[in-house]
CSV table of C-alpha atoms in Angstrom, one decimal:
chain,number,residue,atom,x,y,z
A,1,MET,CA,170.1,105.7,161.3
A,2,VAL,CA,173.1,107.0,163.3
A,3,ASN,CA,175.2,108.1,160.3
A,4,PRO,CA,172.9,108.8,157.3
A,5,LYS,CA,174.4,108.7,153.9
A,6,PRO,CA,175.1,112.2,152.6
A,7,HIS,CA,172.3,112.2,150.0
A,8,LEU,CA,169.8,111.7,152.8
A,9,VAL,CA,170.8,114.8,154.7
A,10,PRO,CA,169.0,118.0,153.7
A,11,SER,CA,171.2,120.8,152.5
A,12,ARG,CA,169.0,123.3,154.4
A,13,SER,CA,167.5,123.0,157.9
A,14,ALA,CA,169.1,119.6,158.5
A,15,LYS,CA,167.9,119.7,162.1
A,16,ARG,CA,164.4,119.0,160.7
A,17,ALA,CA,165.5,115.7,159.3
A,18,ASN,CA,164.3,112.5,160.9
A,19,TYR,CA,165.5,109.0,160.2
A,20,ASP,CA,163.3,107.1,162.5
A,21,PRO,CA,161.5,104.3,160.6
A,22,GLU,CA,158.3,104.8,162.6
A,23,VAL,CA,158.2,108.4,161.7
A,24,ILE,CA,158.9,107.7,158.1
A,25,ASN,CA,156.3,104.9,158.0
A,26,SER,CA,153.6,107.1,159.6
A,27,ILE,CA,154.0,109.7,156.9
A,28,LEU,CA,153.9,107.1,154.1
A,29,ASP,CA,150.8,105.5,155.6
A,30,GLU,CA,148.9,108.8,155.7
A,31,ALA,CA,149.9,109.9,152.2
A,32,LEU,CA,147.8,108.7,149.2
A,33,TYR,CA,150.2,109.6,146.4
A,34,CYS,CA,153.9,109.8,145.9
A,35,THR,CA,156.0,111.3,143.1
A,36,ILE,CA,158.6,109.0,141.4
A,37,SER,CA,161.5,110.8,139.7
A,38,TYR,CA,164.0,109.2,137.3
A,39,SER,CA,166.0,110.0,134.3
A,40,TYR,CA,165.3,108.6,130.8
A,41,GLU,CA,167.5,109.5,127.8
A,42,ASN,CA,169.0,112.4,129.7
A,43,LYS,CA,165.6,113.9,130.4
A,44,PRO,CA,164.1,114.2,133.9
A,45,PHE,CA,160.7,112.7,134.7
A,46,ALA,CA,158.5,113.0,137.8
A,47,ILE,CA,155.4,110.9,137.8
A,48,PRO,CA,152.7,111.1,140.6
A,49,THR,CA,151.1,107.7,141.5
A,50,ALA,CA,149.1,106.1,144.2
A,51,PHE,CA,151.1,103.8,146.5
A,52,VAL,CA,150.8,101.7,149.7
A,53,ARG,CA,153.4,100.7,152.3
A,54,TYR,CA,153.5,97.2,153.6
A,55,GLU,CA,156.2,96.3,156.1
A,56,ASP,CA,159.5,97.5,154.7
A,57,ARG,CA,158.4,98.2,151.1
A,58,ILE,CA,156.1,100.5,149.2
A,59,TYR,CA,154.1,99.2,146.2
A,60,ILE,CA,152.8,100.8,143.1
A,61,HIS,CA,151.0,99.3,140.1
A,62,GLY,CA,150.3,100.1,136.5
A,63,SER,CA,149.5,98.7,133.1
A,64,VAL,CA,152.0,96.2,131.6
A,65,GLY,CA,152.0,98.5,128.6
A,66,SER,CA,152.9,101.7,130.6
A,67,HIS,CA,156.2,103.2,129.5
A,68,PHE,CA,156.7,104.5,133.0
A,69,ILE,CA,156.2,101.1,134.6
A,70,ARG,CA,158.3,99.3,132.0
A,71,GLU,CA,161.2,101.7,132.6
A,72,LEU,CA,161.0,101.3,136.3
A,73,GLU,CA,160.9,97.5,136.3
A,74,LYS,CA,164.4,97.6,134.8
A,75,GLY,CA,165.6,98.5,138.2
A,76,ILE,CA,166.9,102.0,137.4
A,77,PRO,CA,167.6,104.4,140.3
A,78,VAL,CA,164.6,106.5,141.4
A,79,CYS,CA,163.9,109.1,143.9
A,80,ILE,CA,160.4,108.8,145.6
A,81,SER,CA,159.0,111.8,147.4
A,82,VAL,CA,155.9,112.3,149.6
A,83,THR,CA,154.7,115.5,151.2
A,84,LEU,CA,151.8,116.2,153.6
A,85,MET,CA,150.9,119.9,154.1
A,86,ASP,CA,149.6,120.7,157.6
A,87,ASP,CA,149.5,124.5,157.9
A,88,LEU,CA,150.3,127.7,156.0
A,89,VAL,CA,152.6,129.6,158.3
A,90,VAL,CA,151.7,133.3,158.1
A,91,ALA,CA,154.5,135.6,159.4
A,92,LYS,CA,154.6,139.3,159.9
A,93,SER,CA,156.8,139.6,156.8
A,94,ALA,CA,156.6,137.8,153.4
A,95,PHE,CA,160.2,136.7,153.9
A,96,HIS,CA,159.3,134.5,156.9
A,97,HIS,CA,156.1,133.0,155.5
A,98,SER,CA,156.4,129.2,155.4
A,99,VAL,CA,154.6,125.9,155.5
A,100,ASN,CA,154.3,123.2,158.2
A,101,TYR,CA,154.8,119.9,156.5
A,102,ARG,CA,155.9,116.3,156.8
A,103,SER,CA,157.8,114.8,153.9
A,104,VAL,CA,159.7,111.7,153.0
A,105,VAL,CA,162.4,111.1,150.4
A,106,ILE,CA,163.4,107.5,149.4
A,107,PHE,CA,166.1,106.4,147.1
A,108,ALA,CA,165.5,102.9,145.7
A,109,GLN,CA,165.2,100.6,142.7
A,110,ALA,CA,162.0,98.7,141.7
A,111,GLU,CA,161.5,95.0,142.3
A,112,LYS,CA,159.0,93.5,139.9
A,113,ILE,CA,156.5,91.3,141.6
A,114,GLU,CA,156.2,88.1,139.5
A,115,ASP,CA,154.1,85.9,141.8
A,116,PRO,CA,150.4,86.3,141.0
A,117,GLU,CA,149.3,85.8,144.7
A,118,THR,CA,151.7,88.4,145.9
A,119,LYS,CA,150.6,90.8,143.2
A,120,THR,CA,147.0,90.3,144.1
A,121,GLU,CA,147.9,91.0,147.8
A,122,ALA,CA,149.6,94.2,146.8
A,123,PHE,CA,146.5,95.3,144.8
A,124,LYS,CA,144.4,94.6,147.9
A,125,TRP,CA,146.7,96.6,150.2
A,126,LEU,CA,146.5,99.5,147.8
A,127,THR,CA,142.8,99.4,147.2
A,128,ASP,CA,142.0,99.2,150.9
A,129,LYS,CA,144.4,102.1,151.6
A,130,ILE,CA,142.7,104.4,149.0
A,131,VAL,CA,139.1,103.3,150.0
A,132,PRO,CA,139.3,101.5,153.3
A,133,GLY,CA,137.3,98.3,153.5
A,134,SER,CA,136.5,98.2,149.8
A,135,TRP,CA,138.4,95.1,148.6
A,136,ASP,CA,136.0,92.5,150.1
A,137,TYR,CA,133.0,94.5,148.9
A,138,LEU,CA,134.0,94.8,145.3
A,139,ARG,CA,133.6,92.2,142.5
A,140,PRO,CA,136.6,89.9,142.9
A,141,ILE,CA,139.7,90.7,140.8
A,142,GLN,CA,140.1,88.4,137.8
A,143,ALA,CA,143.2,86.5,136.9
A,144,ARG,CA,143.4,88.3,133.5
A,145,GLU,CA,143.3,91.6,135.3
A,146,VAL,CA,146.3,90.6,137.4
A,147,LEU,CA,148.1,89.6,134.2
A,148,LYS,CA,147.4,93.0,132.7
A,149,THR,CA,148.8,94.8,135.6
A,150,THR,CA,152.4,95.2,136.9
A,151,ALA,CA,153.2,95.5,140.6
A,152,LEU,CA,156.5,97.1,141.6
A,153,ALA,CA,158.0,97.2,145.1
A,154,PHE,CA,160.6,99.6,146.5
A,155,LYS,CA,162.5,98.8,149.6
A,156,ILE,CA,162.5,101.6,152.3
A,157,ASP,CA,166.2,101.3,153.0
A,158,GLU,CA,167.5,104.7,152.1
A,159,ALA,CA,164.9,107.1,153.4
A,160,SER,CA,164.7,110.3,155.4
A,161,ALA,CA,161.8,112.4,156.7
A,162,LYS,CA,161.8,116.2,157.0
A,163,ILE,CA,159.3,118.0,159.2
A,164,ARG,CA,158.4,121.5,160.1
A,165,THR,CA,156.0,122.3,162.9
A,166,GLY,CA,155.1,125.4,165.0
A,167,MET,CA,154.4,129.1,164.6
A,168,PRO,CA,156.1,131.6,162.4
A,169,VAL,CA,159.6,132.7,163.3
A,170,ASP,CA,159.8,136.5,162.8
A,171,ASP,CA,162.7,138.8,163.1
A,172,ASP,CA,163.1,140.4,166.6
A,173,GLU,CA,162.4,143.9,165.3
A,174,ASP,CA,159.1,142.8,163.8
A,175,LEU,CA,157.6,141.1,166.8
A,176,GLU,CA,155.8,144.2,168.1
A,177,LEU,CA,154.3,145.1,164.7
A,178,SER,CA,150.5,145.3,164.6
A,179,ILE,CA,150.4,142.6,161.9
A,180,TRP,CA,148.5,139.3,162.3
A,181,SER,CA,150.6,136.2,162.3
A,182,GLY,CA,149.9,132.6,163.0
A,183,LEU,CA,148.7,129.4,161.2
A,184,ILE,CA,146.1,128.6,158.6
A,185,PRO,CA,145.5,124.8,159.0
A,186,LEU,CA,145.2,122.7,155.9
A,187,GLN,CA,143.3,119.4,155.7
A,188,THR,CA,142.9,116.6,153.2
A,189,ARG,CA,140.0,114.3,154.0
A,190,ARG,CA,137.4,112.0,152.4
A,191,MET,CA,134.1,113.7,151.9
A,192,SER,CA,130.6,112.2,151.7
A,193,PRO,CA,130.4,109.8,148.7
A,194,LEU,CA,128.4,110.8,145.6
A,195,ALA,CA,126.6,108.0,143.7
A,196,ASP,CA,126.8,107.8,139.9
A,197,SER,CA,123.7,107.4,137.8
A,198,LEU,CA,123.8,103.5,138.1
A,199,SER,CA,124.0,103.6,141.9
A,200,GLN,CA,121.2,106.0,142.9
A,201,ALA,CA,119.0,103.1,144.2
A,202,ILE,CA,121.9,101.1,145.8
A,203,PRO,CA,122.4,101.6,149.6
A,204,LEU,CA,125.7,103.1,150.6
A,205,PRO,CA,127.8,100.2,151.9
A,206,PRO,CA,129.0,100.2,155.5
A,207,HIS,CA,132.6,100.8,154.6
A,208,LEU,CA,131.7,104.1,152.9
A,209,GLN,CA,129.4,105.4,155.6
A,210,HIS,CA,132.1,106.4,158.0
A,211,LEU,CA,135.0,107.7,155.8
């Protein structure tokens, strides 16, 4: 994006912005949840929800009776945000403490997916993102379940990433202070599965053995 629209340019540290679709997609593909913000009756709402990216769109789903979903399917403007936290940045002063992060902001409107086959595909993409390899292992989804669920797509047209990496940036006069500074890495990962009471005797399926 050579000349990004003004609302895609950060007001602070604009040099950290990135408009490369590959960079944006890589962040979206790693994140499990996004926050969708919108206005309803002059009140702001920000709803966290699971999502998946497929090609040039992200997809969410929800109950056909969900007020949140029914409002979005009208095609109202929304702002979708995603943040991955990589490190706590510990400086020699509290003023320069920071965070290494990768974030994406998308401005879009929802497209309601009406075709049952496309809806089912969207549910498969999302299920396999949250628990990789699980869709084919599970009891097949039923037509009535598809009917009870709404799938919404948002085109990734107006999007920007913002990224901070690296060590703390302290003031020159603080560099020689005998105060520890550096990074505290953060990590979000899938741990070993825990069986519920009905699955104690069921072997752990292959797709859960190497999360």
